[in-house]
Coordinates of C-alpha atoms in Angstrom, one line a residue:
M141 CA 0.1 0.0 0.0
K142 CA 2.8 2.4 0.8
R143 CA 4.4 1.8 -2.5
L144 CA 1.2 2.2 -4.4
S145 CA 0.4 5.5 -2.5
G146 CA 3.7 6.6 -3.6
K147 CA 3.0 6.0 -7.2
L148 CA -0.4 7.8 -7.0
V149 CA 1.0 10.8 -5.3
A150 CA 3.6 11.1 -8.2
L151 CA 1.0 10.6 -10.8
L152 CA -1.0 13.4 -9.2
L153 CA 1.9 15.6 -9.0
L154 CA 2.7 15.0 -12.7
I155 CA -1.0 16.0 -13.9
T156 CA -1.0 19.0 -11.7
L157 CA 2.2 20.3 -13.0
L158 CA 1.1 19.7 -16.6
A159 CA -2.3 21.4 -16.1
C160 CA -0.8 24.3 -14.2
G161 CA 2.6 24.7 -16.3
C162 CA 6.1 25.1 -15.1
G163 CA 5.3 27.9 -12.6
A164 CA 3.6 25.1 -10.6
F165 CA 7.1 24.0 -9.2
S166 CA 7.1 26.8 -6.8
E167 CA 4.5 25.0 -4.9
F168 CA 6.6 22.1 -4.3
E169 CA 9.8 23.6 -3.4
E170 CA 11.6 22.7 0.1
E171 CA 10.8 25.0 3.0
K172 CA 13.3 27.7 2.9
C173 CA 15.3 29.1 5.9
P174 CA 13.3 31.8 7.5
Y175 CA 16.6 33.6 8.3
E176 CA 18.0 35.8 5.6
E177 CA 21.1 37.4 7.4
F178 CA 23.9 35.0 8.0
L179 CA 25.3 34.7 11.4
V180 CA 28.3 33.5 13.0
V181 CA 27.1 32.1 16.5
D182 CA 29.7 32.0 19.5
V183 CA 28.8 28.8 21.6
F184 CA 30.6 28.9 24.8
D185 CA 30.5 25.4 25.4
G186 CA 31.9 23.7 28.9
L187 CA 31.5 20.1 27.4
A188 CA 33.3 20.6 24.1
N189 CA 36.5 18.9 23.4
Y190 CA 37.0 20.9 20.1
Q191 CA 37.4 24.5 19.5
G192 CA 36.6 26.5 16.2
I193 CA 34.1 26.5 13.6
Q194 CA 31.8 23.4 13.3
S195 CA 32.3 21.8 9.9
G196 CA 31.1 19.0 7.7
W197 CA 27.6 17.5 7.5
F198 CA 26.2 19.0 11.0
A199 CA 27.5 22.5 9.9
K200 CA 25.5 22.2 6.7
L201 CA 22.4 20.9 8.4
V202 CA 22.6 23.9 10.8
K203 CA 23.4 26.4 7.9
D204 CA 20.4 25.0 6.0
K205 CA 18.0 25.3 8.7
F206 CA 19.2 28.5 10.5
N207 CA 21.5 30.2 8.1
M208 CA 24.2 30.3 10.8
E209 CA 27.6 29.1 11.6
L210 CA 28.7 27.4 14.9
N211 CA 32.2 28.9 16.4
I212 CA 32.9 26.6 19.4
I213 CA 34.7 28.3 22.4
A214 CA 35.9 25.5 24.7
P215 CA 37.2 26.0 28.0
N216 CA 38.6 22.4 27.8
V217 CA 40.8 23.0 25.0
A218 CA 41.6 26.6 25.7
G219 CA 43.8 26.2 28.9
G220 CA 40.9 25.6 31.7
G221 CA 37.4 26.4 32.3
D222 CA 37.9 29.0 34.9
T223 CA 40.4 31.2 33.3
L224 CA 38.4 31.3 30.0
F225 CA 35.3 31.8 31.8
E226 CA 36.5 34.6 33.8
I227 CA 38.0 36.5 31.0
R228 CA 34.6 36.3 29.0
C229 CA 32.5 37.3 32.0
A230 CA 34.9 40.4 32.7
A231 CA 34.3 41.2 29.1
G232 CA 30.5 40.9 29.6
N233 CA 29.8 38.3 26.7
L234 CA 30.1 34.6 27.3
G235 CA 28.6 34.0 23.7
D236 CA 25.4 33.6 21.9
I237 CA 24.7 30.1 23.4
V238 CA 26.1 29.1 26.5
I239 CA 26.5 25.3 27.5
F240 CA 27.6 25.2 31.1
S241 CA 27.2 23.9 34.4
G242 CA 24.0 24.8 36.4
E243 CA 24.5 22.5 39.2
R244 CA 26.3 25.1 41.5
Q245 CA 26.0 28.7 41.7
E246 CA 27.3 29.4 38.2
L247 CA 23.6 29.7 36.8
Q248 CA 22.6 32.1 39.3
N249 CA 25.9 34.2 39.0
M250 CA 25.2 34.3 35.2
V251 CA 22.0 35.6 35.6
T252 CA 23.1 38.1 38.2
S253 CA 25.8 39.5 36.1
G254 CA 23.6 39.7 33.2
L255 CA 25.6 37.3 31.0
I256 CA 22.4 35.2 29.9
M257 CA 18.9 36.3 29.3
D258 CA 15.4 35.3 30.1
I259 CA 14.0 33.4 27.1
E260 CA 10.6 32.7 28.3
P261 CA 9.0 35.0 25.8
Y262 CA 10.7 33.1 22.9
L263 CA 9.8 29.8 24.4
Q264 CA 5.9 30.2 24.0
G265 CA 4.8 27.6 21.6
K266 CA 7.9 25.9 21.1
D267 CA 8.0 22.1 20.9
I268 CA 10.5 22.0 23.8
M269 CA 7.9 23.1 26.1
R270 CA 6.7 19.5 26.3
F271 CA 9.6 19.6 29.0
E272 CA 8.0 22.8 30.7
T273 CA 7.8 21.2 34.2
A274 CA 11.5 20.3 34.0
I275 CA 12.5 23.8 32.5
R276 CA 10.7 25.7 35.4
N277 CA 12.1 23.4 37.9
V278 CA 15.7 24.2 37.1
N279 CA 15.0 28.2 37.2
K280 CA 12.6 28.1 40.1
S281 CA 15.3 29.1 42.6
I282 CA 16.6 31.8 40.3
T283 CA 16.4 35.4 41.0
P284 CA 14.9 37.7 39.2
E285 CA 12.1 35.2 38.1
G286 CA 12.3 33.9 34.5
L287 CA 13.3 31.0 32.1
F288 CA 17.3 31.3 31.9
A289 CA 18.2 27.7 31.4
I290 CA 17.2 24.5 29.8
P291 CA 18.4 21.2 31.5
T292 CA 19.9 18.3 29.6
E293 CA 19.5 14.4 29.8
L294 CA 15.8 14.7 30.1
S295 CA 13.8 11.6 30.7
S296 CA 10.5 10.2 31.1
N297 CA 11.5 7.0 32.9
A298 CA 11.5 6.4 36.9
P299 CA 14.4 8.0 38.7
T300 CA 15.4 4.3 39.8
V301 CA 15.9 3.2 36.1
P302 CA 19.5 3.3 34.7
S303 CA 19.9 6.0 32.2
E304 CA 22.3 3.8 30.2
S305 CA 21.5 1.4 27.3
K306 CA 23.3 -1.7 27.0
E307 CA 26.6 -0.5 28.5
P308 CA 27.0 1.4 31.7
T309 CA 28.7 4.8 31.8
Y310 CA 31.8 3.4 33.6
G311 CA 33.5 0.0 34.0
P312 CA 36.7 -1.8 33.6
Y313 CA 36.8 -2.3 29.8
I314 CA 40.0 -4.1 28.5
R315 CA 41.2 -5.6 25.2
W316 CA 39.0 -8.8 25.3
D317 CA 40.9 -10.6 22.8
L318 CA 44.2 -10.4 24.8
Y319 CA 42.3 -11.1 28.0
A320 CA 40.9 -14.3 26.3
E321 CA 44.4 -15.3 24.9
L322 CA 45.6 -15.2 28.8
G323 CA 42.6 -17.8 29.6
Y324 CA 40.4 -15.1 31.4
P325 CA 42.3 -15.1 34.7
P326 CA 40.0 -14.0 37.6
I327 CA 40.2 -10.5 38.8
N328 CA 39.1 -10.4 42.2
T329 CA 39.9 -6.7 43.2
L330 CA 41.1 -3.6 41.4
E331 CA 44.6 -4.4 42.3
D332 CA 44.5 -7.7 40.8
L333 CA 43.7 -5.9 37.4
L334 CA 47.4 -4.8 37.1
P335 CA 49.3 -8.1 36.8
V336 CA 46.6 -9.1 34.1
L337 CA 47.1 -5.8 32.2
K338 CA 50.8 -6.3 32.3
Q339 CA 50.3 -9.6 30.7
M340 CA 48.2 -8.3 28.0
Q341 CA 50.9 -5.8 27.3
E342 CA 53.6 -8.3 27.1
L343 CA 51.4 -10.2 24.6
C344 CA 50.9 -7.0 22.5
P345 CA 53.9 -4.7 23.2
V346 CA 53.4 -2.8 20.0
T347 CA 50.6 -2.0 17.5
E348 CA 50.3 -3.0 14.1
T349 CA 52.1 0.2 12.9
G350 CA 54.9 -0.1 15.5
E351 CA 53.7 2.2 18.6
K352 CA 54.3 1.0 22.0
T353 CA 51.2 -0.1 23.8
Y354 CA 50.1 1.1 27.3
A355 CA 47.3 0.0 29.8
F356 CA 46.5 3.5 30.8
S357 CA 46.7 6.9 29.2
F358 CA 45.7 10.2 30.9
F359 CA 44.7 13.8 30.0
R360 CA 44.2 17.1 32.0
D361 CA 41.3 18.5 30.0
W362 CA 38.5 17.2 32.5
D363 CA 40.2 17.7 36.0
A364 CA 38.5 19.8 38.3
N365 CA 38.0 19.0 41.9
M366 CA 40.3 16.3 41.6
M367 CA 42.3 14.4 38.9
N368 CA 39.6 13.2 36.5
A369 CA 41.3 9.8 35.9
G370 CA 41.5 9.4 39.6
K371 CA 37.7 9.5 40.1
Q372 CA 36.7 7.1 37.3
P373 CA 37.8 3.8 38.8
C374 CA 35.8 5.1 42.1
C375 CA 32.6 4.6 40.0
F376 CA 33.4 0.9 39.8
Y377 CA 32.7 0.6 43.5
G378 CA 29.5 2.8 43.4
Y379 CA 31.1 6.3 44.2
D380 CA 30.7 9.4 42.2
E381 CA 31.9 12.9 43.3
S382 CA 30.2 15.7 44.7
G383 CA 32.7 18.5 45.2
F384 CA 35.6 17.1 47.6
V385 CA 33.4 14.3 48.5
L386 CA 33.2 10.8 47.1
V387 CA 29.4 9.7 47.6
K388 CA 28.1 6.2 47.4
A389 CA 25.3 5.8 45.0
D390 CA 22.9 4.7 47.8
S391 CA 24.1 7.4 50.0
S392 CA 25.3 4.9 52.6
D393 CA 29.0 6.4 52.7
Y394 CA 30.7 9.7 52.2
Q395 CA 34.3 10.1 51.9
S396 CA 36.8 13.1 51.7
I397 CA 38.9 12.6 48.7
I398 CA 42.1 13.5 50.2
D399 CA 41.8 11.3 53.4
S400 CA 44.6 8.6 53.4
D401 CA 42.2 5.5 53.3
S402 CA 39.8 7.2 50.6
L403 CA 39.0 5.4 47.3
Y404 CA 40.5 8.3 45.4
I405 CA 43.9 8.0 47.1
R406 CA 43.6 4.1 46.7
V407 CA 43.3 4.8 43.0
L408 CA 46.2 7.1 42.7
K409 CA 48.2 4.6 44.4
W410 CA 46.9 2.1 41.9
Y411 CA 48.2 4.1 39.1
F412 CA 51.5 4.7 40.7
D413 CA 52.0 1.0 41.0
A414 CA 50.9 0.9 37.2
N415 CA 53.5 3.4 36.2
Q416 CA 56.0 1.4 38.2
M417 CA 55.2 -1.7 36.1
G418 CA 55.5 0.4 32.8
L419 CA 51.7 0.4 32.2
V420 CA 51.2 4.3 32.1
D421 CA 51.6 6.3 28.8
P422 CA 54.5 8.7 29.6
E423 CA 52.9 11.2 27.3
S424 CA 49.8 11.5 29.5
P425 CA 51.0 15.0 31.2
T426 CA 50.8 16.6 28.0
L427 CA 48.0 14.9 26.2
N428 CA 44.6 16.1 25.6
F429 CA 41.3 14.3 24.9
Q430 CA 41.6 14.3 21.1
G431 CA 45.3 12.7 21.6
L432 CA 43.7 10.2 23.8
V433 CA 41.2 9.2 21.2
E434 CA 43.8 8.9 18.6
K435 CA 45.7 6.3 20.7
Y436 CA 42.6 4.2 21.1
K437 CA 42.0 4.1 17.2
K438 CA 45.6 3.0 16.9
G439 CA 45.4 0.2 19.5
Q440 CA 47.9 1.7 21.7
I441 CA 45.8 1.6 25.0
L442 CA 44.5 -1.4 26.5
Y443 CA 42.2 -0.4 29.3
S444 CA 39.5 2.2 29.5
P445 CA 37.1 3.2 32.4
W446 CA 34.6 4.3 29.7
P447 CA 32.8 2.2 26.9
W448 CA 31.7 5.1 25.2
V449 CA 35.4 6.0 24.4
A450 CA 37.2 2.6 24.1
Q451 CA 34.3 0.8 22.1
Q452 CA 33.5 3.8 19.8
Y453 CA 36.9 4.4 18.7
Y454 CA 38.4 0.9 18.5
N455 CA 35.4 -1.6 18.2
T456 CA 34.8 -1.2 14.6
I457 CA 33.0 -4.1 12.7
S458 CA 36.4 -5.0 11.1
N459 CA 38.0 -5.2 14.4
K460 CA 35.1 -7.0 16.0
K461 CA 34.7 -9.7 13.3
A462 CA 38.7 -10.3 13.7
G463 CA 37.9 -11.0 17.5
K464 CA 39.6 -7.6 18.5
G465 CA 37.8 -5.2 20.9
F466 CA 37.0 -3.8 24.3
M467 CA 34.7 -5.4 26.5
M468 CA 33.8 -5.1 30.3
A469 CA 35.9 -7.4 32.4
D470 CA 34.5 -8.7 35.6
I471 CA 36.0 -7.5 39.0
S472 CA 34.7 -9.7 41.8
D473 CA 34.1 -7.0 44.3
M474 CA 32.9 -4.1 42.1
Q475 CA 29.4 -2.6 42.1
I476 CA 29.1 -0.1 39.2
Y477 CA 27.8 3.4 39.6
S478 CA 24.9 4.1 37.2
Y479 CA 23.0 7.4 37.0
G480 CA 19.1 7.0 37.3
C481 CA 16.7 8.7 34.8
S482 CA 15.6 12.1 35.7
G483 CA 12.4 13.8 34.7
D484 CA 13.9 17.2 35.7
G485 CA 17.1 16.3 33.6
N486 CA 20.7 16.8 34.5
Y487 CA 21.6 20.3 36.1
K488 CA 25.4 19.4 35.7
T489 CA 24.8 20.9 32.2
I490 CA 22.3 23.5 31.2
V491 CA 21.8 25.4 27.8
G492 CA 20.9 29.2 27.8
V493 CA 21.2 32.3 25.3
G494 CA 23.8 35.1 25.9
S495 CA 22.5 38.5 26.6
Q496 CA 24.5 40.0 24.1
T497 CA 23.3 37.9 21.0
K498 CA 22.1 39.6 18.0
D499 CA 19.2 37.4 17.4
P500 CA 17.7 35.7 20.6
E501 CA 14.8 34.2 18.6
R502 CA 17.1 32.2 16.3
M503 CA 19.0 31.1 19.2
V504 CA 15.8 29.8 20.9
D505 CA 14.7 28.2 17.7
F506 CA 18.0 26.5 17.4
I507 CA 17.9 25.3 21.2
N508 CA 14.4 24.0 20.4
W509 CA 15.4 22.2 17.4
L510 CA 18.3 20.3 19.3
Y511 CA 15.6 19.0 21.4
S512 CA 13.6 17.8 18.8
P513 CA 13.5 14.2 17.4
E514 CA 15.6 15.4 14.3
G515 CA 17.9 17.5 16.4
I516 CA 18.4 14.7 19.0
A517 CA 19.3 12.2 16.3
A518 CA 21.8 14.7 14.5
N519 CA 23.5 16.2 17.6
S520 CA 24.1 13.2 19.8
V521 CA 26.3 11.2 17.5
N522 CA 29.0 10.2 19.8
G523 CA 29.8 7.2 22.2
M524 CA 27.8 8.9 25.1
A525 CA 24.3 9.0 23.4
D526 CA 24.9 6.6 20.0
T527 CA 22.2 8.4 18.1
A528 CA 22.2 7.6 14.5
G529 CA 22.6 11.0 12.7
L530 CA 20.8 11.8 9.6
Q531 CA 17.7 10.2 8.5
G532 CA 17.9 9.3 5.0
L533 CA 21.5 9.0 5.0
C534 CA 22.6 7.0 7.9
W535 CA 19.3 5.3 8.9
E536 CA 15.6 4.7 7.9
Y537 CA 12.4 3.4 9.4
G538 CA 11.6 0.0 8.2
E539 CA 8.5 -2.4 8.6
E540 CA 10.1 -3.7 11.5
G541 CA 11.7 -0.4 13.0
P542 CA 14.6 1.6 12.4
Y543 CA 17.6 0.3 10.9
L544 CA 21.0 1.5 9.8
T545 CA 21.7 2.1 6.0
E546 CA 25.0 0.8 4.4
F547 CA 26.1 4.2 4.7
G548 CA 25.2 4.3 8.5
K549 CA 27.3 1.1 9.0
M550 CA 30.3 2.6 7.7
A551 CA 30.0 5.8 9.5
L552 CA 28.8 4.5 12.9
L553 CA 30.0 1.1 13.0
E554 CA 33.3 1.4 11.2
G555 CA 34.0 5.0 12.5
D556 CA 34.2 6.9 9.2
T557 CA 33.3 7.2 5.5
Q558 CA 33.2 10.0 3.0
V559 CA 29.7 12.0 3.2
P560 CA 28.0 12.6 -0.2
E561 CA 28.3 16.3 -1.5
E562 CA 24.7 16.8 -1.1
W563 CA 24.7 16.1 2.7
G564 CA 27.8 18.4 3.2
G565 CA 30.7 16.2 1.9
G566 CA 33.9 15.6 3.5
S567 CA 34.7 13.0 6.2
W568 CA 31.9 11.7 8.5
K569 CA 33.6 12.0 11.7
D570 CA 34.9 15.4 11.1
G571 CA 31.3 16.5 10.6
I572 CA 30.0 15.1 13.9
S573 CA 28.5 17.8 16.2
M574 CA 31.2 19.0 18.5
L575 CA 28.7 20.4 21.0
N576 CA 28.9 17.2 23.0
F577 CA 25.8 17.5 25.1
M578 CA 22.6 15.1 25.5
P579 CA 19.3 16.7 25.3
V580 CA 17.7 13.5 26.4
T581 CA 19.1 10.3 28.0
K582 CA 20.3 7.6 25.6
C583 CA 17.3 5.3 26.9
E584 CA 14.7 7.6 25.7
I585 CA 12.2 6.7 22.8
D586 CA 11.3 8.8 19.8
E587 CA 7.8 9.7 18.7
Q588 CA 7.5 6.3 16.9
G589 CA 8.3 4.5 19.9
Y590 CA 11.8 3.5 19.2
F591 CA 15.2 4.3 21.3
Y592 CA 17.1 7.3 20.1
S593 CA 20.3 5.0 20.6
Y594 CA 20.8 3.0 17.5
K595 CA 22.6 0.4 19.8
M596 CA 19.3 -0.5 21.4
W597 CA 17.5 -1.2 18.0
D598 CA 16.5 -4.9 17.2
S599 CA 18.0 -4.5 13.6
L600 CA 21.4 -4.2 15.2
D601 CA 21.5 -7.5 17.0
E602 CA 22.4 -9.4 13.9
L603 CA 25.5 -6.9 13.4
N604 CA 26.7 -7.5 17.0
N605 CA 26.9 -11.4 16.4
T606 CA 30.8 -11.0 15.8
Q607 CA 33.4 -13.1 17.0
L608 CA 34.2 -10.8 19.9
D609 CA 30.6 -10.5 20.9
A610 CA 29.9 -14.3 20.9
D611 CA 33.1 -14.8 22.8
W612 CA 32.0 -12.3 25.5
R613 CA 28.5 -13.8 25.7
E614 CA 29.8 -17.3 26.1
K615 CA 32.2 -16.4 28.9
M616 CA 29.8 -14.1 30.8
K617 CA 26.6 -15.9 30.2
A618 CA 24.7 -12.9 29.4
E619 CA 23.2 -10.9 26.4
T620 CA 24.6 -7.5 27.3
T621 CA 26.8 -5.8 29.9
L622 CA 23.8 -4.2 31.7
D623 CA 22.1 -7.8 31.7
Y624 CA 25.1 -9.1 33.5
L625 CA 25.5 -6.2 36.0
I626 CA 21.8 -6.4 37.0
D627 CA 21.7 -10.2 37.2
H628 CA 24.7 -10.2 39.4
N629 CA 23.9 -7.4 41.6
K630 CA 26.8 -5.4 40.2
L631 CA 25.0 -2.3 39.4
I632 CA 24.1 0.4 41.9
V633 CA 21.7 3.1 40.8
S634 CA 21.7 6.7 42.2
P635 CA 18.2 7.9 41.6
G636 CA 17.9 10.8 39.2
C637 CA 16.7 14.1 40.4
G638 CA 17.1 17.8 39.6
Y639 CA 19.0 19.6 42.3
V640 CA 20.6 23.1 42.4
I641 CA 23.4 23.2 44.7
P642 CA 23.1 26.3 47.0
A643 CA 25.3 29.4 46.0
E644 CA 28.8 29.5 47.3
T645 CA 30.2 33.0 48.8
V646 CA 33.1 34.7 47.0
E647 CA 35.5 33.6 49.6
E648 CA 34.5 29.8 49.2
T649 CA 34.6 29.9 45.7
A650 CA 38.2 31.4 45.8
I651 CA 39.2 28.6 48.6
R652 CA 37.9 25.8 46.3
K653 CA 39.9 27.1 43.3
Q654 CA 43.0 27.2 45.5
C655 CA 42.4 23.7 46.8
R656 CA 41.7 22.4 43.4
G657 CA 44.9 23.4 41.9
V658 CA 46.8 21.8 44.8
I659 CA 44.9 18.4 44.6
Q660 CA 45.1 18.2 40.7
K661 CA 49.1 19.0 41.0
Y662 CA 49.8 16.6 43.8
S663 CA 47.8 13.9 42.3
W664 CA 49.7 13.9 39.1
D665 CA 52.8 14.1 40.8
M666 CA 52.1 11.1 42.9
V667 CA 51.1 8.9 39.9
F668 CA 54.5 9.7 38.4
A669 CA 56.5 9.5 41.8
E670 CA 59.9 7.9 41.8
D671 CA 59.2 5.3 44.4
E672 CA 56.7 4.7 47.3
E673 CA 58.5 7.0 49.7
E674 CA 58.0 9.9 47.4
F675 CA 54.5 9.0 46.6
Y676 CA 53.4 9.3 50.4
S677 CA 55.6 12.1 51.2
L678 CA 53.6 13.9 48.4
L679 CA 50.3 12.8 49.8
K680 CA 51.2 14.4 53.2
E681 CA 52.3 17.5 51.6
M682 CA 49.0 17.3 49.6
Q683 CA 47.0 17.2 52.6
A684 CA 48.7 19.7 54.5
E685 CA 48.7 22.3 51.9
A686 CA 45.0 21.8 51.0
I687 CA 44.0 22.0 54.7
S688 CA 46.1 25.2 55.3
L689 CA 44.2 26.7 52.4
G690 CA 40.7 26.1 54.0
Y691 CA 40.0 22.6 52.5
E692 CA 38.2 21.5 55.7
E693 CA 35.5 24.5 55.4
I694 CA 34.8 23.6 51.7
L695 CA 34.6 19.8 52.5
A696 CA 32.2 20.4 55.3
R697 CA 30.0 22.5 52.8
D698 CA 30.4 19.7 50.2
M699 CA 29.2 17.1 52.8
E700 CA 26.1 19.2 53.6
V701 CA 25.3 19.6 50.0
S702 CA 25.8 15.9 49.4
M703 CA 23.2 15.2 52.0
G704 CA 20.9 17.8 50.7
R705 CA 21.1 16.1 47.3
E706 CA 20.2 12.7 48.9
K707 CA 17.2 14.3 50.4
A708 CA 16.1 15.4 47.1
R709 CA 16.7 11.8 45.6
C710 CA 14.4 10.4 48.0
E711 CA 11.6 13.2 47.4
T712 CA 11.9 12.5 43.7
V713 CA 11.4 8.8 44.1
E714 CA 8.5 9.1 46.3
R715 CA 7.0 11.8 44.1
Y716 CA 7.3 9.6 41.1
Q717 CA 5.8 6.4 43.1
N718 CA 2.8 8.6 44.2
N719 CA 2.2 10.0 40.7
H720 CA 2.5 6.4 39.1
K721 CA 0.3 4.5 41.4

């Protein structure tokens, strides 16, 4: 019937054109962009790992729809978020669009300083207002009243439902093919992983092109309250950061990160031991995120705490068919942290419109589009969200649901291919959106009832029947990683909720900044210490220096905030349950 209907429509169009003459073509032209003036739009993006003009197919899509170009300003790339943020704040202009943290006092500070504008007048009648409750909740504590920010990672699921798809956000992902070659030695604790990684390195000392391999490689781009790499394995044991505190997902434990017996210090010692064994990439101190990505692509790194990095950049279909790739290994005592879904979204990242923008209506239209089904699919093509990109080029709806086209398989599963000129041309990977944020969680469904994440599609199951997948399933006795973790009680969900951290004083912010710098510096130095004596000496120096700067005052505040967030989580769960009885 669909094919027949198509033929009938074509016939009717032909009859109409013949009857009305060539002028009738104008009735069937594609809708034109409503914006006549071309704009270069500055996007201040606290999540971006790329700085400069967006290029390729996503740039063409934005140009066609909004007649504008995105100039991404990235603190991660430009030498530190605080410095660049403060410089642009002093100038009174963060950018036309602002993607930044709304969890702490930053949102109120931006409003108070007049850096972002109230966009409520422009939101009337927009599709994004289907999330009106969440939008109003993130703004309700802001003065003066208004709608200044849109939360991210919105969800319609219960707050106790994992927001991930088939893979968790964190986990001990290792080169499974090398692990299998060793005979799958048991790993009882985090420390037991090191000798296994050493044996894997000995099996594969260099890549196919001759580069030396390492288990670990780090970068500084995401360091904040601590060394980012030091926090990641804490999530294997159910902890996440809250300022200078590590909080268990069920709020059963709170730890100061610099305490000698904290999980964070345990991880730093783990990295120190790894470096003593020759497992840490010596280029780590000067590496950025993009440099890390290139090392994964080449096969230089044998471990990752993130499936959305290791699997995205190494697990191509050709590698997987050859039996090579990253899969999660089991650590006997692990219980991995999972972020629960949140109807209020994630306040760690908000989107707003800069007060100095030339065309606020267009900026809001663009944000509205980013939260539309088309925008979600196009913008979130990365390992965090796994959307499928451009419908018609990368994917289509079939009778049994969405599926990847041949182009989509090359672009998304092999990692790159050339884009047809009519879609923007150039390399697929070079055209991916560099905004690096998720409007909705990856377990959300679209208007037709299918997951936005293509990795959740039934049509992808056949493509995952590779030698690598089959071996992992046989060994782990599970269909997916999340299935394994849930079945073995190795996933601990922190209920999702919207929570705005009370504003810090100017003095508290200054103390935090100083303490951060000390903790970051000493953490790196400890990992690369000459011996254990120096490691523990540096630890004492870090503790003493941080405490002398006022660390304990900020720690007490972070403890209070952590408990306030726990109260908000409990209230969110209770409210959801009451509303869905």
